[in-house]
Short mmCIF file of C-alpha atoms in Angstrom, two decimals:
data_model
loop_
_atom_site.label_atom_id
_atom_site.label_comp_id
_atom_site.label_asym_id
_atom_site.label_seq_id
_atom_site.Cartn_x
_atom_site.Cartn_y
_atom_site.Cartn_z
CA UNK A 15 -28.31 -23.41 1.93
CA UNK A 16 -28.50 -21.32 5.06
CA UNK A 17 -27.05 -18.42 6.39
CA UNK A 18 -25.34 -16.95 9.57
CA UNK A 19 -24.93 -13.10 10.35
CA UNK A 20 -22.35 -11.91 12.34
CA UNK A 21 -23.74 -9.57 15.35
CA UNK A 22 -20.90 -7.66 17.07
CA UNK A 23 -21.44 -4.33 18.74
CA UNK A 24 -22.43 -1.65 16.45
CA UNK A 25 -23.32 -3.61 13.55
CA UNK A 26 -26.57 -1.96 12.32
CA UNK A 27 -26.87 -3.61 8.94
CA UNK A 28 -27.63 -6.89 10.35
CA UNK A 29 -30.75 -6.94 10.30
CA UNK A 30 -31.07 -5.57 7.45
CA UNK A 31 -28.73 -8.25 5.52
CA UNK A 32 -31.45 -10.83 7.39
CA UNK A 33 -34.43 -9.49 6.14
CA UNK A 34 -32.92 -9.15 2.60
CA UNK A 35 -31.99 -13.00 2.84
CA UNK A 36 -35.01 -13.84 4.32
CA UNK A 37 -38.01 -11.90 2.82
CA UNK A 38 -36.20 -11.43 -0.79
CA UNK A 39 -34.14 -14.11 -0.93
CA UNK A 40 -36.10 -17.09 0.96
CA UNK A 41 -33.25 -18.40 2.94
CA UNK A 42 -32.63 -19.74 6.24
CA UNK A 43 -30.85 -16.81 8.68
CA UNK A 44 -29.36 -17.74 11.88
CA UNK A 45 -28.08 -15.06 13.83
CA UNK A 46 -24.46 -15.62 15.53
CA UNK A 47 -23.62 -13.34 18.44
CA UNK A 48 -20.03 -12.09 18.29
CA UNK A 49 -19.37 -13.68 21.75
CA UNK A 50 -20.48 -16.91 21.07
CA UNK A 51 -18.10 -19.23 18.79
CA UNK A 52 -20.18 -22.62 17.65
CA UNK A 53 -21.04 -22.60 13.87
CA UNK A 54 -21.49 -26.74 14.08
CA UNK A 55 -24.63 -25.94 12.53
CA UNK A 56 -23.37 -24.49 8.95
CA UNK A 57 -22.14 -26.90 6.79
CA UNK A 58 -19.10 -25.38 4.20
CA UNK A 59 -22.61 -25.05 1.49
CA UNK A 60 -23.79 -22.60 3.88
CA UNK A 61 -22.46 -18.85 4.36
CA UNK A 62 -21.77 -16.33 6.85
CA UNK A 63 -22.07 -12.84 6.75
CA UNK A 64 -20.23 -9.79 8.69
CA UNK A 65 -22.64 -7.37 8.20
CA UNK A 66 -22.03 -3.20 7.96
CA UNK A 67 -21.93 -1.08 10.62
CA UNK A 68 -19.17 -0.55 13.34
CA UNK A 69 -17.72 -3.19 15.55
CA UNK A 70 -16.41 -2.38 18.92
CA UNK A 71 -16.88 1.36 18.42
CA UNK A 72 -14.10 0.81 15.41
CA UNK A 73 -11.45 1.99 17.68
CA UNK A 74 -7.79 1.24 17.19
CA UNK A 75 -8.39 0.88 13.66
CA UNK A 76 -11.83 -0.25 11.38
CA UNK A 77 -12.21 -4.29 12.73
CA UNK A 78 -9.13 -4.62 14.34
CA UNK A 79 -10.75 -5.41 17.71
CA UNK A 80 -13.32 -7.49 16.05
CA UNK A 81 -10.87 -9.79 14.22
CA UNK A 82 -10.31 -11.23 18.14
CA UNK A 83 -13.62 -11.80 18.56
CA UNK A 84 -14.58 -15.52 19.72
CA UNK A 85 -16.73 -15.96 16.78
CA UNK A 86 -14.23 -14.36 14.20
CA UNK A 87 -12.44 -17.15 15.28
CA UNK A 88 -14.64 -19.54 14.17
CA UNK A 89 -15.25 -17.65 10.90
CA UNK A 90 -11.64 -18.08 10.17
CA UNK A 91 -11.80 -21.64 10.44
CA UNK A 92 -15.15 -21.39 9.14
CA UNK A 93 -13.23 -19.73 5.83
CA UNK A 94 -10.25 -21.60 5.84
CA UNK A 95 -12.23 -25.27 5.23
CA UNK A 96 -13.71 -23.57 2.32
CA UNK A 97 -16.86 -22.11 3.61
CA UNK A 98 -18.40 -19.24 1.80
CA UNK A 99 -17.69 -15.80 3.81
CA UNK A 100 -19.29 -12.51 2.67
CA UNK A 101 -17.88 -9.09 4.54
CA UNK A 102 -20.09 -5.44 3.53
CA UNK A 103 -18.64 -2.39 4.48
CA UNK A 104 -17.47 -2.94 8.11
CA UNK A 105 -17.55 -6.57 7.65
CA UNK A 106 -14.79 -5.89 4.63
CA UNK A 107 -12.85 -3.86 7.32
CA UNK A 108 -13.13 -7.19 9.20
CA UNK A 109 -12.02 -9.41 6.63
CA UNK A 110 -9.46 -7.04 5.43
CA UNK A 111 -8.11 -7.07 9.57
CA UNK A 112 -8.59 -11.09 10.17
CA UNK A 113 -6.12 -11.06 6.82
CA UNK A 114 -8.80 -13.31 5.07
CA UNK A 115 -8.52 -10.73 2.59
CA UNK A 116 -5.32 -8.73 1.29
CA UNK A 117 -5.00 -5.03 1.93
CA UNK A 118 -6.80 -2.26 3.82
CA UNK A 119 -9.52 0.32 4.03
CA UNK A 120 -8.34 3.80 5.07
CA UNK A 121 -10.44 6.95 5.59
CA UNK A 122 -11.68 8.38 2.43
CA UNK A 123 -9.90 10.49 0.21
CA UNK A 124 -12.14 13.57 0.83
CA UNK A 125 -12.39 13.06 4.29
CA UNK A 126 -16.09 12.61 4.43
CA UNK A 127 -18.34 10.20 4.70
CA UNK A 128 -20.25 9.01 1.46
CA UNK A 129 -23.58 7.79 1.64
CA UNK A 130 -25.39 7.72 -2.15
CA UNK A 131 -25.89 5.68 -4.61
CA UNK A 132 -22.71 4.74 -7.22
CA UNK A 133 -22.22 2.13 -10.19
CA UNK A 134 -20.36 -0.90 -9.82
CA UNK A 135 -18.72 -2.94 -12.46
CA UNK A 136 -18.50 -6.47 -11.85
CA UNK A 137 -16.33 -9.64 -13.11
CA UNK A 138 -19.47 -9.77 -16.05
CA UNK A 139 -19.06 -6.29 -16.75
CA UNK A 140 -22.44 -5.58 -16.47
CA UNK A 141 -23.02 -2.07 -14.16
CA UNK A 142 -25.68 -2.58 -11.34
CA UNK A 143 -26.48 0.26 -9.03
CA UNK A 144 -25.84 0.05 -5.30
CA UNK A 145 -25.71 2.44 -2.40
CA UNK A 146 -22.61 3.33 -0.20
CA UNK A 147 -22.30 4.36 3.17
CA UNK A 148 -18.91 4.65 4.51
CA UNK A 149 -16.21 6.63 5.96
CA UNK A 150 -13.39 4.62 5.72
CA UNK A 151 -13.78 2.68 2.25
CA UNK A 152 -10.41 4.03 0.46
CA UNK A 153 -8.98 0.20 -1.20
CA UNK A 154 -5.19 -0.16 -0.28
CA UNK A 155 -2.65 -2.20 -1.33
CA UNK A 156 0.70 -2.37 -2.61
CA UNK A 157 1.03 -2.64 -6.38
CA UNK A 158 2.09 -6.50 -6.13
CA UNK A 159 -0.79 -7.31 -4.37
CA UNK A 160 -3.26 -4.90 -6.19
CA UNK A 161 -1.06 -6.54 -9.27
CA UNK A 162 -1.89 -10.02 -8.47
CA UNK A 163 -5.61 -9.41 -7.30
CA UNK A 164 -5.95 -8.30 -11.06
CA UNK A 165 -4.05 -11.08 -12.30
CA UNK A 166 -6.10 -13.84 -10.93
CA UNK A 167 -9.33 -12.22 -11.63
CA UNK A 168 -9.80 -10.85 -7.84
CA UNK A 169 -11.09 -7.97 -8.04
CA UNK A 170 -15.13 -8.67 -8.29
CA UNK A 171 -16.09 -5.14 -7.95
CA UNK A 172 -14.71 -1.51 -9.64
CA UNK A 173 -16.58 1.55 -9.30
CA UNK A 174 -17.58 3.01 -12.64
CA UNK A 175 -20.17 5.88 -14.33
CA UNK A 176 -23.28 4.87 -15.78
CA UNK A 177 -22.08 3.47 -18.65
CA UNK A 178 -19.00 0.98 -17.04
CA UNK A 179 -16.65 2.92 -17.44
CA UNK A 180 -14.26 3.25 -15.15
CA UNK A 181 -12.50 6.12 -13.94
CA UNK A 182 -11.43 8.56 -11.80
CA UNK A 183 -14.54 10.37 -11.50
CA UNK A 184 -16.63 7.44 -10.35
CA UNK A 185 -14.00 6.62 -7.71
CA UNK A 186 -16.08 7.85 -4.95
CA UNK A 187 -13.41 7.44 -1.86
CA UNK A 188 -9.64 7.12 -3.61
CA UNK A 189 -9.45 3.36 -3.41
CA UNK A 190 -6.67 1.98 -5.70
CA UNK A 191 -7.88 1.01 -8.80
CA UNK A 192 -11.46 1.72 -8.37
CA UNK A 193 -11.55 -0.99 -6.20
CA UNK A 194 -14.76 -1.36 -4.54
CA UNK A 195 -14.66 -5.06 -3.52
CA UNK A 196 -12.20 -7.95 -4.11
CA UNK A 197 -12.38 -12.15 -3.41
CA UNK A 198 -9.48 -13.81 -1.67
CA UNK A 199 -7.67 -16.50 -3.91
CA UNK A 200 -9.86 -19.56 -2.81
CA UNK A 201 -12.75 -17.83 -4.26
CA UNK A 202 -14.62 -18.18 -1.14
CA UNK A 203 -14.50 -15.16 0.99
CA UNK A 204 -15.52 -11.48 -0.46
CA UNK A 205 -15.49 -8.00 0.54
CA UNK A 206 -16.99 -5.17 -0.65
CA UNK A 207 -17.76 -1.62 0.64
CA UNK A 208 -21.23 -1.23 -1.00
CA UNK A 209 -24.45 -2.21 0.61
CA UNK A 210 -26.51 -5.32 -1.70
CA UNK A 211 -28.58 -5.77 1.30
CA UNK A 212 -30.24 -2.32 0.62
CA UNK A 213 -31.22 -3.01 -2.68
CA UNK A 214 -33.12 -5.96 -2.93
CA UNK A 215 -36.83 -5.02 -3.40
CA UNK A 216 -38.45 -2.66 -5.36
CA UNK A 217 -39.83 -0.81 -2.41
CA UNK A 218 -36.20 0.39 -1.82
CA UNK A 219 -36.14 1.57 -5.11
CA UNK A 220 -33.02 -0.69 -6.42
CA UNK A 221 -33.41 -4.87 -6.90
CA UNK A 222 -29.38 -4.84 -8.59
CA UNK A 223 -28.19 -5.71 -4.37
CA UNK A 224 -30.67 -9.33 -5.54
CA UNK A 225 -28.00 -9.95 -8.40
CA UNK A 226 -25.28 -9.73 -6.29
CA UNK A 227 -25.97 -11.77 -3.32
CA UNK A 228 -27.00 -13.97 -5.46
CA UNK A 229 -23.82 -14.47 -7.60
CA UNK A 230 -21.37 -14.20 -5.14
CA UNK A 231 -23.25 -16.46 -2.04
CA UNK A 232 -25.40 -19.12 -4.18
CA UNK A 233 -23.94 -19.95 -7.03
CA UNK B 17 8.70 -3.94 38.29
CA UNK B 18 6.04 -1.72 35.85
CA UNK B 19 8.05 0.13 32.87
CA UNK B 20 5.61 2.54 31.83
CA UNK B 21 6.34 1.88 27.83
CA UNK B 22 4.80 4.24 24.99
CA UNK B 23 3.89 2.86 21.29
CA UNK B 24 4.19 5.53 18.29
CA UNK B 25 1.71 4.41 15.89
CA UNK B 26 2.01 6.42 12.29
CA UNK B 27 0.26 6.08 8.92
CA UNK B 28 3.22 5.14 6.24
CA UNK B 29 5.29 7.85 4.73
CA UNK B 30 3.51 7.02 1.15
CA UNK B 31 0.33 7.32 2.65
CA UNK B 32 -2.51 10.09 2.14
CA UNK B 33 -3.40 11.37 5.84
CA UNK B 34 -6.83 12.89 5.30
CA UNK B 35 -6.79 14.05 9.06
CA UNK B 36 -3.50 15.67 9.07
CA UNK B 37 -4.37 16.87 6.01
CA UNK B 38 -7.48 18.91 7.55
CA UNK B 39 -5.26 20.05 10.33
CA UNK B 40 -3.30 21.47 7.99
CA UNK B 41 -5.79 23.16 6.41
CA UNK B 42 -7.05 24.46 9.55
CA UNK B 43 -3.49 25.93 10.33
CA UNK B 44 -3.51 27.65 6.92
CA UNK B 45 -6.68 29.27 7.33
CA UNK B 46 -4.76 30.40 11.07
CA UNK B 47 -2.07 31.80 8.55
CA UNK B 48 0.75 29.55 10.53
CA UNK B 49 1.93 29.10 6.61
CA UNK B 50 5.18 28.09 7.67
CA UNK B 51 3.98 24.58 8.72
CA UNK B 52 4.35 22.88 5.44
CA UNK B 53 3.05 19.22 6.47
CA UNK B 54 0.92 17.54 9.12
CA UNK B 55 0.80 13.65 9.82
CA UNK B 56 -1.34 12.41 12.60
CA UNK B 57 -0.77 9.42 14.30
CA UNK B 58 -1.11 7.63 17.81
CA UNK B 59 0.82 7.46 21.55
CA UNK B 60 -0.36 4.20 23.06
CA UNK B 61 0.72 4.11 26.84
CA UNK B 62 1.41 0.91 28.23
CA UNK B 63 2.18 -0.18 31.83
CA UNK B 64 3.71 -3.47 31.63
CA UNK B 65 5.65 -5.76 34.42
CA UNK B 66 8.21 -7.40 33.69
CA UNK B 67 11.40 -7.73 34.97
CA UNK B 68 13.93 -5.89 32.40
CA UNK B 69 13.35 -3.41 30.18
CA UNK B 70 14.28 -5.76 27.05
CA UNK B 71 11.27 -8.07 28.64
CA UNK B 72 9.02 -4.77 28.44
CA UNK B 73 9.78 -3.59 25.09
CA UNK B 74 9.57 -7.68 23.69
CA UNK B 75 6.14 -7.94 25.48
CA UNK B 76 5.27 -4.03 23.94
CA UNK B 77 6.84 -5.17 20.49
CA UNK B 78 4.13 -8.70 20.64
CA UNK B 79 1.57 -6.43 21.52
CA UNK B 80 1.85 -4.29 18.87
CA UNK B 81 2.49 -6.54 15.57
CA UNK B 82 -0.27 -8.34 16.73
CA UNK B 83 -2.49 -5.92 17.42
CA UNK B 84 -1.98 -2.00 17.97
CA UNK B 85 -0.54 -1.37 14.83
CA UNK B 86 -1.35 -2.69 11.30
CA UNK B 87 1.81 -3.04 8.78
CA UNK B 88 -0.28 -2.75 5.94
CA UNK B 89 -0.78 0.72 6.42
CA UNK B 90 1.18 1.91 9.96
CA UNK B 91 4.90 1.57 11.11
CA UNK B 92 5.36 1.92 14.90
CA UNK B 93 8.46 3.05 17.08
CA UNK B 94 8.80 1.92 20.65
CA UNK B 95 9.88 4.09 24.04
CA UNK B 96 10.79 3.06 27.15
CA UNK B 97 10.84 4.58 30.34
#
């Protein structure tokens, strides 16, 4: 299984996401420039990832401009014949934009941008740690969307305290429901606002980013 | 001919507007208390040709539901002039 990431302009976690898959995950990474559009070489077992950052200076609104990007075109077909697509931060914007995913991200609650660490519950209910940089991560959706995500076991990622639980005071940005990252119904293509790429080796302090990329991209 | 055409891009009524919400703030702390709400949007100018005005406003309305404005989250109101 190998891997393509996304650059557009102003992605800066891209290389990051590369070296994670490379160095602490031994994969393959090819990396697709935003301009070009040929992804013959991935096969549906392989994934692409829109990495975090900005794309086209994030003007209009988060990803907008990025969704008509030659290669987001080929990521949609890329998606749509069952391909596995993972979107972090930005790349979730993207997603969310390119309507891959329901829903949108809107500035944060408290008007700042959050960059620490915060607990994340996931479908197994186990809490791993993982950082968050973002100014625009608040989770919106109507309630019969955000009612159906639930439903069909969607939502892959709530933000929670220490000890799972979640509530209000874990919610670090406002998003609906704690919502930190979601799946669309396929099961195929992800989003989620936290950064796994930044914690997969112990030098960084935090291996839990490992679990996740692993779960969601090579399962 | 050109009709210079003007898209009114707004965050939904049910919407929090963090920005308008720190303008407001900011007019508070100018004690203009009277100003009980501030939602902050976006004018989008567009020159278009075409040759009627409904022409313009169908090639503004395109432009927008496919791009300038999101429905998720935006509605959008359309001027002509």
């Amino acid at each position: 299984m190998k891997f393509g990431v996304v650059v557009f302009p102003g992605s800066n976690c891209d290389r990051d996401i590369q070296d994670a898959l490379q160095n602490d995950l031994n994969k393959e990474v090819i990396m697709l420039w935003h301009k070009d559009k040929n992804l013959d070489m991935f096969s549906t077992q392989d994934g692409i990832i829109l990495p975090g950052g900005f794309s086209y200076g994030d003007y209009l609104r988060c990803g907008a401009i990025a969704r008509f990007s030659p290669m987001m075109q080929s990521v949609v077909e890329f998606a749509n014949k069952g391909g596995k697509v993972l979107g972090v931060c930005n790349g979730f914007q993207v997603l969310c934009e390119s309507q891959l995913l329901p829903g949108i991200l809107l500035r944060n609650a408290n008007r700042q941008f959050i960059c620490k660490n915060v607990f994340l519950k996931g479908a197994d209910n186990k809490t791993l740690k993982i950082p968050i940089a973002h100014g625009e991560g608040r989770y919106y959706a109507e309630d019969k969307i955000l009612d159906r995500l639930e439903a069909n076991n969607q939502v892959i990622f709530q933000y929670c305290d220490q000890k799972g639980s979640v509530n209000a005071a874990a919610n670090p940005n406002g998003s609906l429901r704690n919502i930190a990252g979601i799946k669309n119904e396929a099961g195929n293509v992800f989003g989620m606002m936290p950064h796994p790429e930044r914690a997969t080796k112990q030098a960084l302090g935090n291996v839990d980013g490992k679990i996740i990329l692993q779960t969601l991209l090579m399962n | 001919m050109i009709f210079s055409v003007q898209v009114k891009v707004m965050p939904l009524k049910e919407l929090l507007d963090p920005q308008g919400k720190a303008v407001l703030g900011g007019l508070t702390n100018l004690d203009l208390r009277s100003i009980k709400d501030v939602r902050i949007g976006k004018n989008i100018a567009l020159q278009i040709e075409a040759e009627t005005a409904e022409q313009a406003r169908a090639a503004a309305e395109e432009a927008t539901k496919k791009l300038l404005a999101n429905p998720v989250m935006e509605y959008f109101e359309i001027e002509i002039s």
